[in-house]
CSV table of C-alpha atoms and ligand atoms in Angstrom, one decimal:
chain,number,residue,atom,x,y,z
A,1,MET,CA,10.0,-13.1,7.3
A,2,GLY,CA,10.7,-13.2,3.6
A,3,LEU,CA,8.4,-11.8,1.0
A,4,LEU,CA,4.6,-12.5,1.5
A,5,PHE,CA,1.9,-12.3,-1.1
A,6,GLY,CA,-1.7,-11.5,-0.6
A,7,THR,CA,-4.8,-9.7,-1.7
A,8,ALA,CA,-6.5,-6.3,-1.3
A,9,GLY,CA,-9.5,-7.3,0.7
A,10,ALA,CA,-10.9,-10.8,1.0
A,11,PRO,CA,-10.0,-13.1,-2.0
A,12,VAL,CA,-12.8,-13.5,-4.6
A,13,SER,CA,-13.1,-17.2,-3.8
A,14,SER,CA,-13.7,-16.6,0.0
A,15,LYS,CA,-16.9,-18.1,1.5
A,16,GLY,CA,-17.9,-14.7,2.7
A,17,THR,CA,-16.9,-11.1,1.9
A,18,ASP,CA,-15.9,-10.4,5.6
A,19,SER,CA,-12.4,-10.2,6.8
A,20,LEU,CA,-12.5,-13.4,8.8
A,21,SER,CA,-13.6,-15.5,5.8
A,22,GLY,CA,-10.9,-13.7,3.8
A,23,ILE,CA,-8.1,-14.5,6.2
A,24,ARG,CA,-9.2,-18.2,6.2
A,25,ARG,CA,-9.1,-18.2,2.4
A,26,ILE,CA,-5.7,-16.6,2.3
A,27,TYR,CA,-4.4,-19.4,4.5
A,28,GLU,CA,-6.1,-22.1,2.3
A,29,LEU,CA,-4.6,-20.7,-0.8
A,30,GLY,CA,-1.1,-20.7,0.7
A,31,LEU,CA,-0.8,-16.9,0.6
A,32,GLY,CA,0.7,-15.0,3.4
A,33,CYS,CA,-1.0,-11.6,3.9
A,34,MET,CA,-4.1,-9.6,3.3
A,35,GLU,CA,-4.9,-5.9,3.3
A,36,LEU,CA,-8.1,-4.9,5.1
A,37,GLU,CA,-9.9,-2.4,2.9
A,38,PHE,CA,-11.3,0.5,4.9
A,39,VAL,CA,-11.4,2.6,1.7
A,40,ARG,CA,-15.1,3.5,2.0
A,41,GLY,CA,-15.1,3.9,5.7
A,42,VAL,CA,-14.2,1.8,8.7
A,43,LYS,CA,-17.2,-0.5,9.2
A,44,MET,CA,-15.3,-2.9,11.4
A,45,GLY,CA,-16.0,-2.6,15.2
A,46,GLU,CA,-13.5,-3.3,18.0
A,47,GLU,CA,-14.9,-6.7,18.8
A,48,THR,CA,-14.5,-7.9,15.2
A,49,ALA,CA,-11.1,-6.4,15.1
A,50,GLN,CA,-10.0,-8.4,18.1
A,51,LYS,CA,-11.3,-11.6,16.4
A,52,VAL,CA,-9.4,-10.7,13.2
A,53,GLY,CA,-6.2,-10.2,15.3
A,54,ILE,CA,-6.6,-13.6,17.0
A,55,LEU,CA,-7.3,-15.5,13.8
A,56,SER,CA,-4.6,-13.8,11.8
A,57,LYS,CA,-2.1,-14.7,14.5
A,58,LYS,CA,-3.3,-18.2,14.7
A,59,LEU,CA,-3.0,-18.8,10.9
A,60,ASP,CA,0.2,-16.6,10.7
A,61,ILE,CA,-1.4,-14.3,8.1
A,62,LYS,CA,0.1,-10.8,8.2
A,63,LEU,CA,-2.3,-7.9,7.9
A,64,SER,CA,-2.2,-4.3,6.7
A,65,VAL,CA,-5.0,-1.7,6.5
A,66,HIS,CA,-5.9,0.7,3.7
A,67,ALA,CA,-7.4,3.9,5.0
A,68,GLN,CA,-10.3,5.8,3.4
A,69,TYR,CA,-9.9,7.2,-0.2
A,70,TYR,CA,-11.4,10.5,0.8
A,71,ILE,CA,-8.4,12.1,2.4
A,72,ASN,CA,-6.7,15.3,1.6
A,73,LEU,CA,-4.1,16.4,4.1
A,74,ASN,CA,-3.4,19.3,1.9
A,75,GLY,CA,-7.0,20.5,2.2
A,76,GLU,CA,-8.3,23.4,4.3
A,77,GLY,CA,-10.1,23.5,7.6
A,78,GLU,CA,-12.8,20.9,7.8
A,79,THR,CA,-11.3,18.7,5.1
A,80,ARG,CA,-8.0,18.5,6.8
A,81,LEU,CA,-9.6,17.7,10.2
A,82,LYS,CA,-11.8,15.0,8.7
A,83,SER,CA,-8.8,13.5,6.9
A,84,ARG,CA,-6.9,13.4,10.1
A,85,GLU,CA,-9.7,11.7,11.9
A,86,ARG,CA,-10.3,9.2,9.1
A,87,ILE,CA,-6.6,8.1,9.2
A,88,LEU,CA,-6.7,7.8,13.0
A,89,LYS,CA,-9.8,5.7,12.9
A,90,SER,CA,-8.3,3.3,10.4
A,91,ALA,CA,-5.1,3.2,12.4
A,92,ARG,CA,-7.0,2.5,15.7
A,93,ILE,CA,-9.0,-0.5,14.3
A,94,GLY,CA,-5.9,-1.7,12.4
A,95,ASN,CA,-3.9,-1.6,15.5
A,96,ILE,CA,-6.5,-3.8,17.3
A,97,CYS,CA,-6.3,-6.2,14.3
A,98,LYS,CA,-2.5,-6.3,14.9
A,99,ALA,CA,-2.0,-5.0,11.4
A,100,ARG,CA,1.6,-3.9,10.6
A,101,SER,CA,0.8,-0.8,8.5
A,102,VAL,CA,-2.0,1.6,7.6
A,103,VAL,CA,-1.7,2.8,4.0
A,104,VAL,CA,-2.9,6.3,3.1
A,105,HIS,CA,-3.4,8.4,-0.1
A,106,ALA,CA,-2.1,11.6,1.4
A,107,GLY,CA,-3.9,14.2,-0.7
A,108,PHE,CA,-3.8,16.4,-3.7
A,109,ILE,CA,-1.4,19.1,-4.9
A,110,GLN,CA,-4.2,21.5,-5.9
A,111,LYS,CA,-3.1,25.0,-6.7
A,112,ASP,CA,0.0,24.8,-4.5
A,113,SER,CA,3.5,24.0,-5.7
A,114,ARG,CA,4.5,20.5,-4.9
A,115,LEU,CA,6.9,21.8,-2.4
A,116,ALA,CA,4.3,23.8,-0.5
A,117,ALA,CA,2.0,20.7,-0.5
A,118,TYR,CA,4.9,18.6,0.8
A,119,GLU,CA,5.5,20.9,3.7
A,120,LYS,CA,1.8,21.0,4.7
A,121,ILE,CA,1.3,17.3,4.4
A,122,LYS,CA,4.5,16.7,6.4
A,123,LYS,CA,3.2,18.8,9.2
A,124,GLU,CA,-0.2,16.9,9.2
A,125,LEU,CA,1.5,13.5,9.2
A,126,SER,CA,3.8,14.6,12.1
A,127,ARG,CA,0.7,15.5,14.1
A,128,ILE,CA,-1.1,12.2,13.2
A,129,ARG,CA,2.0,10.3,14.3
A,130,GLU,CA,2.2,12.1,17.6
A,131,GLN,CA,-1.5,11.3,18.2
A,132,MET,CA,-0.9,7.6,17.3
A,133,LYS,CA,2.1,7.6,19.7
A,134,SER,CA,0.2,9.1,22.5
A,135,GLU,CA,-2.5,6.4,22.1
A,136,GLY,CA,0.2,3.7,22.2
A,137,MET,CA,-0.4,2.4,18.7
A,138,ASP,CA,2.1,-0.1,17.3
A,139,ILE,CA,1.4,0.3,13.5
A,140,ALA,CA,3.4,2.1,10.8
A,141,LEU,CA,1.9,4.9,8.7
A,142,ARG,CA,2.6,4.3,5.0
A,143,VAL,CA,2.2,7.0,2.3
A,144,GLU,CA,1.5,5.4,-1.1
A,145,THR,CA,2.9,6.3,-4.5
A,146,MET,CA,0.0,7.5,-6.6
A,147,GLY,CA,-1.1,7.0,-10.2
A,148,ARG,CA,-1.8,10.7,-11.1
A,149,ASN,CA,0.4,13.7,-11.1
A,150,SER,CA,-2.4,15.8,-9.5
A,151,GLN,CA,-1.9,13.6,-6.4
A,152,PHE,CA,0.7,13.9,-3.7
A,153,GLY,CA,2.9,10.8,-3.8
A,154,ASN,CA,5.5,10.6,-6.6
A,155,LEU,CA,8.4,8.4,-5.7
A,156,ASP,CA,10.6,11.2,-4.4
A,157,GLU,CA,7.8,12.6,-2.2
A,158,VAL,CA,7.0,9.2,-0.8
A,159,ILE,CA,10.6,8.4,0.0
A,160,ARG,CA,11.4,11.9,1.4
A,161,ILE,CA,8.3,12.0,3.6
A,162,THR,CA,9.8,9.2,5.7
A,163,GLU,CA,11.7,11.9,7.4
A,164,VAL,CA,8.6,12.0,9.7
A,165,ALA,CA,9.4,9.4,12.3
A,166,GLY,CA,7.0,6.4,12.0
A,167,VAL,CA,6.2,7.1,8.4
A,168,LEU,CA,7.2,4.5,5.8
A,169,PRO,CA,6.6,4.1,2.0
A,170,CYS,CA,4.0,2.0,0.3
A,171,ILE,CA,5.4,1.5,-3.2
A,172,ASP,CA,2.6,0.9,-5.7
A,173,PHE,CA,4.6,-0.1,-8.8
A,174,SER,CA,1.6,-0.1,-11.0
A,175,HIS,CA,0.8,3.5,-10.1
A,176,LEU,CA,4.4,4.5,-10.8
A,177,HIS,CA,4.0,2.9,-14.2
A,178,ALA,CA,0.6,4.6,-14.9
A,179,VAL,CA,1.8,8.1,-14.3
A,180,THR,CA,4.2,8.2,-17.3
A,181,GLY,CA,4.0,4.8,-18.9
A,182,LYS,CA,7.6,4.4,-17.8
A,183,ASN,CA,8.7,2.3,-14.8
A,184,ASN,CA,8.1,-1.0,-16.5
A,185,SER,CA,11.4,-2.6,-17.0
A,186,ARG,CA,13.9,-4.5,-14.8
A,187,GLN,CA,16.3,-1.5,-14.8
A,188,GLU,CA,13.6,0.9,-13.7
A,189,PHE,CA,12.2,-1.5,-11.0
A,190,ALA,CA,15.7,-1.8,-9.7
A,191,ASP,CA,16.1,1.9,-9.7
A,192,ILE,CA,13.0,2.3,-7.6
A,193,LEU,CA,14.3,-0.2,-5.0
A,194,LYS,CA,17.7,1.5,-5.0
A,195,ALA,CA,16.0,4.8,-4.3
A,196,VAL,CA,14.3,3.2,-1.2
A,197,GLU,CA,17.6,1.7,-0.1
A,198,ASN,CA,19.5,5.0,-0.5
A,199,LYS,CA,17.1,6.7,1.9
A,200,LEU,CA,16.2,4.0,4.3
A,201,GLY,CA,19.1,1.6,4.1
A,202,ARG,CA,18.9,-2.2,3.9
A,203,GLU,CA,16.3,-2.0,6.7
A,204,GLY,CA,14.0,-0.2,4.2
A,205,LEU,CA,14.1,-3.2,1.8
A,206,ASN,CA,13.7,-5.6,4.7
A,207,ASN,CA,10.4,-4.0,5.6
A,208,MET,CA,8.6,-3.1,2.4
A,209,HIS,CA,4.9,-2.7,1.7
A,210,MET,CA,3.9,-2.9,-2.0
A,211,HIS,CA,0.9,-2.8,-4.2
A,212,ILE,CA,0.9,-4.5,-7.6
A,213,SER,CA,-1.7,-5.1,-10.3
A,214,GLY,CA,-2.3,-4.8,-14.0
A,215,ILE,CA,-3.3,-1.2,-14.9
A,216,GLU,CA,-4.9,0.9,-17.6
A,217,TYR,CA,-3.7,4.5,-18.0
A,218,SER,CA,-3.9,7.5,-20.3
A,219,GLU,CA,-1.7,10.6,-20.5
A,220,LYS,CA,-3.5,11.7,-17.3
A,221,GLY,CA,-2.3,8.7,-15.5
A,222,GLU,CA,-4.2,5.8,-13.8
A,223,LYS,CA,-7.6,4.8,-15.2
A,224,ARG,CA,-8.3,1.5,-13.6
A,225,HIS,CA,-6.9,-1.7,-12.3
A,226,LEU,CA,-6.7,-4.7,-14.7
A,227,GLU,CA,-5.7,-8.3,-14.5
A,228,PHE,CA,-2.0,-8.9,-15.4
A,229,GLU,CA,-2.7,-10.6,-18.7
A,230,GLU,CA,-4.9,-7.8,-19.9
A,231,SER,CA,-2.3,-5.1,-19.2
A,232,ASP,CA,1.2,-4.2,-20.3
A,233,PHE,CA,2.6,-4.3,-16.7
A,234,LYS,CA,5.7,-6.4,-16.6
A,235,PHE,CA,5.0,-8.4,-13.4
A,236,ARG,CA,7.4,-11.2,-14.3
A,237,GLU,CA,10.3,-8.8,-14.5
A,238,LEU,CA,9.2,-7.2,-11.3
A,239,ALA,CA,9.0,-10.6,-9.5
A,240,HIS,CA,12.6,-11.3,-10.7
A,241,VAL,CA,13.9,-7.9,-9.4
A,242,LEU,CA,12.2,-8.4,-6.0
A,243,SER,CA,14.0,-11.7,-5.7
A,244,GLU,CA,17.4,-10.2,-6.8
A,245,PHE,CA,17.1,-7.5,-4.2
A,246,LYS,CA,16.0,-10.0,-1.6
A,247,VAL,CA,13.1,-7.6,-0.7
A,248,GLN,CA,11.1,-8.6,2.4
A,249,GLY,CA,7.7,-7.5,3.5
A,250,LEU,CA,4.2,-7.6,2.0
A,251,VAL,CA,3.0,-7.6,-1.6
A,252,ILE,CA,-0.7,-6.8,-2.0
A,253,CYS,CA,-2.2,-7.7,-5.3
A,254,GLU,CA,-5.0,-5.2,-6.4
A,255,SER,CA,-5.9,-6.9,-9.7
A,256,PRO,CA,-9.7,-7.5,-10.1
A,257,ASN,CA,-9.1,-11.2,-9.9
A,258,LEU,CA,-7.1,-10.7,-6.6
A,259,GLU,CA,-5.9,-14.1,-5.6
A,260,VAL,CA,-5.3,-15.4,-9.2
A,261,ASP,CA,-2.8,-12.7,-9.9
A,262,ALA,CA,-1.4,-12.8,-6.4
A,263,LEU,CA,-0.6,-16.5,-6.9
A,264,LYS,CA,0.8,-15.9,-10.3
A,265,LEU,CA,3.2,-13.3,-8.9
A,266,LYS,CA,4.1,-15.6,-6.1
A,267,SER,CA,4.9,-18.5,-8.3
A,268,GLU,CA,6.9,-16.3,-10.7
A,269,TYR,CA,8.9,-15.0,-7.7
A,270,GLU,CA,9.5,-18.5,-6.5
A,271,ARG,CA,11.1,-19.5,-9.8
A,272,TYR,CA,14.1,-17.4,-9.0
B,301,ZN,ZN1,-4.1,2.8,-2.4
């Protein structure tokens, strides 16, 4: 399927802000994918989800889903239960949309050691996968690399957690850059891809899901997303490395100008 480029939510230039308008606009722009943003809750019903699935299939636009931000699988009692339900709800609607993946921010490290947080989150993700399986869902669960150290989701954690069957990585390159200011050169981008390949094999690079944007950060990590040209993020180098490694899958652009930067990244990629 090659490498497809698209936006986080409907492109800015869509006729409407709804997902159907967004998918049509993605098609008109010559992009290949779109992430449905359920980040502030799943407002899409099953009926719309079916229409979304039909339209995306007709126009051959691949979809993914971003689950709610307010999730902490390392939380206690109610927080953990609600987090589980939120992920499942996104996955259910995403599955009806025929989305390939549901992306999650897994949680916070809090007072625990990273290892203790890992074990707890792993257990929760296994449970969620079991439930998804029992409901017959055909959608991957993707844990995202995060932009702050206080969050679960450094590169090692995201790669290692794929030991849970059905869990795959979502590599947010801009987040990985924001945590330390590193991860912003061809060599470092290549090292990230090699780490994925070491764990998941060539199959891992053939089925990638990525987030990319310009980004502003401080010593505490991510502050906000920026347009490429306003940020120091080396998107041209990254496009080159993605081409060198023949990575396949979805690239979701999260810059504020969504499709402008998605198209920029795509044309940069196509130069190689
Ligand atoms: Zn995210």
